[in-house]
Amino acid sequence: MTANPPATDEATDAAADEAAEAKGTVRLERRSADSRQQDLEELGRSLREPLPRIPSRFFYDDLGSDLFEQICELPEYYPTRTERALLERIAPRVAAATRAVTLVEIGSGAATKTRLLLDALRGQGTLRLYVPIDVAEATTRRIAAELTSEYPGLAVHGILGNFLADLAPLPGQEGSRLAIFLGGTIGNLNPEEAASFLADLHAELAPGDAFLIGVDRVKPIPRLEAAYDDSAGVTAAFNLNILNVTNRIAEGDFDPAAFKHRAFFDVEHSRIEMRLVATRAQRVTLQALDLALDFEPGDEILTEISTKYDRARAERLLAAAGFSVAEWFTDPEDLFALILAKR
């Protein structure tokens, strides 16, 4: 965080503000002061369900974030490179249509593709503030430092928190905002969560603000399943690491070596499911939850869903939250789509 010295008069204050703007400033805001207690409550509820579940947001400790960046470069994992190619093509058009002063990124991660939009908005001469929202503190700090160095005059207001619970209030500077939710992450939310999140975002945006969302498209099952079960085993390592995160939060003794990764397409719900399958009988104790779980070989834990959308379903979801679709963009193979919606 960059702190300005206290101002002694209006002239000094204005000079300090101008110097900070020229240099670029970073503010990181931690939300949900008792986040560990919230994490414990959520884990306790989820692991007690008939099919035990670990919410997918717990993937993203610093190691999980690094593994996900590796996944994005795998040959089987088409979403990232397809979305990046789409953004390269449409970023100037989105920047011209929105003329956003503030770019808000929900689930920002390493902000790899974000630079395409930052470049386009800077080319419009409107960009002033970037707001990354993410749970991974080290990654968010690194990206904030990189971007303020790469984009002179850019301010960064990072929010360290869970976007489902910590979205409001949404920062912004005077002028329009563009909120982005990339990577098909909307597919990781169950239908109730997706509807609630979009309604909350709609309530935080003002008339004239815009929303760019990425959705993964329905496609042949073998291609879908390969994207979540790569030959190098990176996705398996990513999935198993969620047990290490759970152990740290809940004082548990999950043994990742006693589970294996499984990914499959659920046709009925049009979604990929990732699970962890017990390979031997075992008892897992989570002291902070006062919980013991018994597993037999073949018992499973659900760790992620990834819903795939056709156009009608995606547009119904946005319309139900109050958004109107301005433009729909997709790649030549129709693998992935980016939707520009208006408040």
Coordinates of C-alpha atoms in Angstrom, one line a residue:
M1 CA 0.0 0.0 0.0
T2 CA 1.3 3.5 -0.9
A3 CA 0.5 6.1 1.7
N4 CA 0.5 9.8 1.0
P5 CA 2.0 12.2 3.7
P6 CA -0.5 14.3 5.6
A7 CA -1.4 17.5 3.8
T8 CA -0.7 20.8 5.5
D9 CA -2.8 22.9 3.1
E10 CA -4.8 22.6 -0.1
A11 CA -1.8 23.3 -2.3
T12 CA 0.3 20.6 -0.7
D13 CA -2.6 18.2 -0.8
A14 CA -3.2 18.9 -4.5
A15 CA 0.6 18.5 -5.2
A16 CA 0.6 15.2 -3.4
D17 CA -2.4 13.9 -5.3
E18 CA -0.9 14.9 -8.6
A19 CA 2.4 13.2 -7.7
A20 CA 0.6 10.0 -6.6
E21 CA -1.5 10.0 -9.8
A22 CA 1.6 10.4 -11.9
K23 CA 3.4 7.6 -10.1
G24 CA 0.4 5.3 -9.7
T25 CA -1.0 4.3 -6.3
V26 CA -1.9 0.9 -4.8
R27 CA -4.5 0.3 -2.1
L28 CA -5.3 -3.2 -0.9
E29 CA -8.5 -3.6 1.1
R30 CA -9.2 -6.7 3.1
R31 CA -12.8 -7.4 3.5
S32 CA -14.6 -9.8 5.9
A33 CA -12.4 -9.2 9.0
D34 CA -13.2 -12.6 10.5
S35 CA -12.7 -14.5 7.2
R36 CA -11.4 -17.6 8.8
Q37 CA -14.6 -18.1 10.8
Q38 CA -16.6 -17.6 7.6
D39 CA -14.4 -20.2 5.9
L40 CA -14.9 -22.6 8.7
E41 CA -18.6 -22.2 8.6
E42 CA -18.8 -22.7 4.9
L43 CA -16.5 -25.8 5.0
G44 CA -18.5 -27.3 7.8
R45 CA -21.8 -26.9 6.0
S46 CA -20.3 -28.2 2.7
L47 CA -18.5 -31.3 4.1
R48 CA -21.6 -32.3 6.0
E49 CA -23.7 -32.5 2.8
P50 CA -24.8 -36.0 1.6
L51 CA -22.1 -35.7 -1.1
P52 CA -19.3 -33.9 0.8
R53 CA -18.2 -30.8 -1.0
I54 CA -15.3 -28.4 -0.8
P55 CA -16.2 -25.0 -2.4
S56 CA -14.1 -24.3 -5.4
R57 CA -12.9 -20.9 -4.1
F58 CA -10.6 -22.9 -1.7
F59 CA -8.5 -23.9 -4.7
Y60 CA -6.9 -20.6 -4.9
D61 CA -4.2 -20.3 -2.3
D62 CA -0.9 -19.1 -3.7
L63 CA 0.1 -22.6 -4.9
G64 CA -3.4 -23.2 -6.4
S65 CA -3.2 -19.9 -8.2
D66 CA 0.1 -20.9 -9.7
L67 CA -1.1 -24.3 -10.7
F68 CA -4.1 -22.8 -12.4
E69 CA -1.9 -20.5 -14.4
Q70 CA -0.1 -23.7 -15.5
I71 CA -3.4 -25.3 -16.5
C72 CA -4.2 -22.3 -18.7
E73 CA -1.1 -23.0 -20.8
L74 CA -1.9 -26.7 -21.3
P75 CA -2.7 -27.9 -24.9
E76 CA -6.0 -29.6 -23.7
Y77 CA -7.2 -26.5 -21.9
Y78 CA -8.8 -24.4 -24.7
P79 CA -10.7 -21.8 -22.7
T80 CA -7.8 -19.5 -21.9
R81 CA -6.2 -19.2 -25.3
T82 CA -9.6 -19.0 -27.0
E83 CA -10.8 -16.2 -24.7
R84 CA -7.4 -14.4 -25.1
A85 CA -7.7 -14.5 -28.9
L86 CA -11.2 -13.2 -28.6
L87 CA -10.1 -10.3 -26.4
E88 CA -7.3 -9.4 -28.7
R89 CA -9.9 -9.0 -31.5
I90 CA -12.6 -7.2 -29.5
A91 CA -10.8 -5.2 -26.8
P92 CA -10.7 -2.0 -28.9
R93 CA -14.4 -2.3 -29.7
V94 CA -15.3 -2.9 -26.0
A95 CA -13.1 0.1 -24.9
A96 CA -14.8 2.3 -27.5
A97 CA -18.3 1.2 -26.5
T98 CA -17.8 1.6 -22.8
R99 CA -15.1 4.4 -22.5
A100 CA -14.6 3.1 -19.0
V101 CA -12.6 5.1 -16.4
T102 CA -12.6 2.1 -14.0
L103 CA -11.9 -1.5 -14.8
V104 CA -13.2 -3.9 -12.2
E105 CA -12.1 -7.5 -12.5
I106 CA -13.9 -10.1 -10.5
G107 CA -11.7 -13.1 -9.7
S108 CA -8.7 -11.4 -11.2
G109 CA -6.0 -14.0 -10.5
A110 CA -2.8 -13.2 -12.5
A111 CA -4.6 -10.7 -14.7
T112 CA -2.9 -12.1 -17.8
K113 CA -5.6 -11.4 -20.3
T114 CA -6.6 -8.2 -18.5
R115 CA -3.8 -6.2 -20.1
L116 CA -5.5 -6.4 -23.4
L117 CA -8.4 -4.4 -22.0
L118 CA -6.1 -2.1 -20.0
D119 CA -4.2 -1.3 -23.2
A120 CA -7.4 -0.7 -25.1
L121 CA -8.8 1.6 -22.4
R122 CA -5.5 3.5 -22.2
G123 CA -5.6 3.9 -25.9
Q124 CA -9.0 5.6 -25.5
G125 CA -7.5 7.9 -22.9
T126 CA -10.0 7.0 -20.3
L127 CA -8.3 4.5 -18.0
R128 CA -7.6 5.7 -14.4
L129 CA -8.4 2.9 -11.9
Y130 CA -8.1 -0.9 -11.9
V131 CA -10.0 -2.9 -9.2
P132 CA -8.9 -6.6 -8.9
I133 CA -11.1 -8.7 -6.6
D134 CA -9.5 -12.0 -5.5
V135 CA -8.8 -14.2 -2.5
A136 CA -5.0 -14.7 -3.2
E137 CA -3.2 -11.9 -1.5
A138 CA 0.4 -12.6 -2.8
T139 CA -0.8 -12.7 -6.4
T140 CA -2.9 -9.6 -6.0
R141 CA 0.0 -7.7 -4.5
R142 CA 2.3 -8.8 -7.3
I143 CA -0.1 -7.8 -10.0
A144 CA -0.8 -4.4 -8.4
A145 CA 2.9 -3.7 -8.4
E146 CA 3.4 -4.8 -12.0
L147 CA 0.5 -2.9 -13.4
T148 CA 1.3 0.4 -11.7
S149 CA 4.8 0.1 -13.1
E150 CA 3.6 -0.9 -16.6
Y151 CA 0.8 1.8 -16.7
P152 CA 2.1 5.1 -15.4
G153 CA -0.7 7.0 -13.6
L154 CA -2.8 3.9 -13.1
A155 CA -4.3 3.5 -9.6
V156 CA -5.0 0.1 -8.2
H157 CA -7.6 -0.6 -5.5
G158 CA -7.4 -4.3 -4.8
I159 CA -10.1 -6.1 -2.8
L160 CA -8.9 -9.2 -0.9
G161 CA -12.1 -11.2 -0.5
N162 CA -14.7 -13.7 -1.8
F163 CA -16.6 -12.0 -4.6
L164 CA -19.8 -13.8 -3.6
A165 CA -19.8 -12.2 -0.2
D166 CA -17.5 -9.2 -0.5
L167 CA -18.5 -7.4 -3.7
A168 CA -20.1 -4.4 -2.1
P169 CA -19.3 -1.5 -2.1
L170 CA -17.7 -1.6 -5.6
P171 CA -15.0 1.1 -6.0
G172 CA -14.9 3.4 -8.9
Q173 CA -13.7 6.9 -10.0
E174 CA -15.9 9.5 -11.6
G175 CA -17.0 8.1 -15.0
S176 CA -18.2 4.8 -16.3
R177 CA -17.1 1.4 -15.0
L178 CA -16.5 -1.8 -16.9
A179 CA -16.8 -4.9 -14.7
I180 CA -15.3 -8.1 -16.2
F181 CA -15.8 -11.7 -15.2
L182 CA -13.5 -13.8 -17.4
G183 CA -12.5 -17.4 -17.8
G184 CA -16.0 -18.9 -17.8
T185 CA -15.9 -18.6 -14.0
I186 CA -19.7 -18.0 -13.9
G187 CA -19.9 -21.7 -14.7
N188 CA -18.3 -22.6 -11.4
L189 CA -21.4 -21.3 -9.5
N190 CA -24.5 -23.3 -9.0
P191 CA -27.7 -21.8 -10.5
E192 CA -28.7 -20.1 -7.2
E193 CA -25.2 -18.6 -6.7
A194 CA -25.0 -17.4 -10.3
A195 CA -28.3 -15.7 -10.1
S196 CA -27.6 -14.1 -6.7
F197 CA -24.1 -12.9 -7.8
L198 CA -25.4 -11.3 -11.0
A199 CA -28.2 -9.6 -9.1
D200 CA -25.7 -8.2 -6.6
L201 CA -23.4 -7.0 -9.3
H202 CA -26.3 -5.3 -11.2
A203 CA -27.2 -3.5 -7.9
E204 CA -23.6 -2.2 -7.5
L205 CA -23.3 -0.9 -11.1
A206 CA -24.8 2.4 -12.2
P207 CA -26.7 3.3 -15.4
G208 CA -24.1 3.5 -18.1
D209 CA -21.8 1.0 -16.6
A210 CA -21.0 -2.2 -18.6
F211 CA -20.3 -5.9 -17.8
L212 CA -18.2 -8.2 -19.9
I213 CA -18.6 -11.9 -19.1
G214 CA -17.0 -15.0 -20.5
V215 CA -19.0 -18.2 -20.9
D216 CA -17.8 -21.6 -22.0
R217 CA -19.9 -23.2 -24.7
V218 CA -21.4 -26.6 -25.0
K219 CA -19.2 -28.9 -27.2
P220 CA -18.4 -32.6 -27.7
I221 CA -17.9 -34.4 -24.4
P222 CA -14.3 -35.8 -25.2
R223 CA -13.0 -32.3 -25.7
L224 CA -14.7 -31.0 -22.5
E225 CA -13.4 -33.8 -20.4
A226 CA -9.8 -33.7 -21.7
A227 CA -9.7 -30.0 -20.7
Y228 CA -10.3 -31.0 -17.0
D229 CA -8.1 -34.2 -17.0
D230 CA -4.9 -33.3 -18.8
S231 CA -2.3 -35.9 -19.7
A232 CA 0.4 -34.0 -17.6
G233 CA -1.6 -34.3 -14.4
V234 CA -1.5 -30.6 -13.6
T235 CA -5.3 -30.5 -13.1
A236 CA -5.1 -33.5 -10.8
A237 CA -2.4 -31.7 -8.7
F238 CA -4.6 -28.6 -8.6
N239 CA -7.6 -30.6 -7.5
L240 CA -5.7 -32.4 -4.8
N241 CA -4.2 -29.2 -3.4
I242 CA -7.6 -28.2 -2.2
L243 CA -7.2 -30.8 0.6
N244 CA -4.0 -29.0 1.8
V245 CA -5.9 -25.7 1.9
T246 CA -8.7 -27.4 3.8
N247 CA -6.2 -28.9 6.3
R248 CA -4.7 -25.5 7.0
I249 CA -8.1 -23.8 7.5
A250 CA -9.8 -26.5 9.5
E251 CA -6.8 -28.1 11.2
G252 CA -7.4 -31.3 9.3
D253 CA -5.5 -34.4 8.4
F254 CA -6.6 -35.1 4.8
D255 CA -3.9 -37.2 3.0
P256 CA -4.0 -36.1 -0.6
A257 CA -2.2 -39.3 -1.5
A258 CA -5.3 -41.2 -0.4
F259 CA -7.4 -39.6 -3.1
K260 CA -7.4 -39.4 -6.9
H261 CA -8.7 -36.9 -9.4
R262 CA -11.9 -37.5 -11.4
A263 CA -13.5 -35.2 -14.0
F264 CA -16.6 -36.0 -16.1
F265 CA -19.4 -34.3 -18.0
D266 CA -22.9 -34.4 -16.4
V267 CA -25.2 -34.2 -19.5
E268 CA -28.3 -33.5 -17.5
H269 CA -26.9 -30.3 -15.9
S270 CA -24.7 -29.5 -18.9
R271 CA -21.6 -29.2 -16.7
I272 CA -18.2 -30.7 -15.9
E273 CA -17.8 -32.0 -12.4
M274 CA -14.5 -32.4 -10.7
R275 CA -14.3 -34.8 -7.7
L276 CA -11.8 -36.4 -5.4
V277 CA -12.2 -40.2 -5.0
A278 CA -11.0 -42.0 -2.0
T279 CA -8.6 -44.9 -2.8
R280 CA -8.7 -46.5 0.6
A281 CA -10.7 -46.6 3.8
Q282 CA -9.8 -43.8 6.1
R283 CA -11.0 -41.4 8.8
V284 CA -10.3 -37.7 8.4
T285 CA -10.5 -35.4 11.4
L286 CA -11.0 -31.7 11.1
Q287 CA -10.4 -30.4 14.6
A288 CA -11.5 -26.8 14.0
L289 CA -14.9 -28.1 12.8
D290 CA -15.2 -30.8 15.4
L291 CA -15.9 -33.1 12.5
A292 CA -14.7 -36.6 11.6
L293 CA -15.4 -38.1 8.2
D294 CA -15.2 -41.7 7.3
F295 CA -14.4 -42.7 3.7
E296 CA -14.6 -46.0 2.0
P297 CA -12.8 -46.7 -1.3
G298 CA -14.7 -45.0 -4.1
D299 CA -16.4 -42.4 -1.9
E300 CA -16.2 -38.9 -3.4
I301 CA -15.9 -35.2 -2.6
L302 CA -17.2 -32.7 -5.1
T303 CA -14.7 -29.9 -5.6
E304 CA -15.9 -28.0 -8.7
I305 CA -18.7 -27.7 -11.3
S306 CA -18.2 -25.9 -14.6
T307 CA -21.4 -25.3 -16.4
K308 CA -21.4 -25.0 -20.2
Y309 CA -23.8 -22.6 -21.9
D310 CA -25.7 -22.2 -25.1
R311 CA -26.6 -18.7 -26.1
A312 CA -30.2 -18.8 -25.0
R313 CA -29.3 -20.0 -21.5
A314 CA -26.6 -17.4 -21.1
E315 CA -28.8 -14.5 -22.2
R316 CA -31.7 -15.7 -19.9
L317 CA -29.3 -15.7 -16.9
L318 CA -28.2 -12.1 -17.6
A319 CA -31.7 -10.9 -18.3
A320 CA -33.0 -12.3 -15.1
A321 CA -30.5 -10.1 -13.2
G322 CA -31.5 -7.0 -15.1
F323 CA -28.7 -6.9 -17.7
S324 CA -29.4 -6.3 -21.4
V325 CA -27.0 -7.9 -23.9
A326 CA -25.3 -5.3 -26.1
E327 CA -23.0 -7.6 -28.1
W328 CA -22.2 -11.3 -28.3
F329 CA -18.7 -12.4 -29.5
T330 CA -17.5 -15.9 -30.2
D331 CA -14.5 -17.6 -31.9
P332 CA -14.7 -19.4 -35.3
E333 CA -15.1 -22.8 -33.6
D334 CA -17.8 -21.5 -31.2
L335 CA -15.8 -22.9 -28.3
F336 CA -16.2 -19.8 -26.0
A337 CA -18.2 -16.6 -25.9
L338 CA -17.7 -13.1 -24.5
I339 CA -20.9 -11.1 -23.8
L340 CA -21.0 -7.4 -23.4
A341 CA -24.0 -6.4 -21.3
K342 CA -25.3 -3.1 -20.1
R343 CA -26.7 -2.0 -16.7

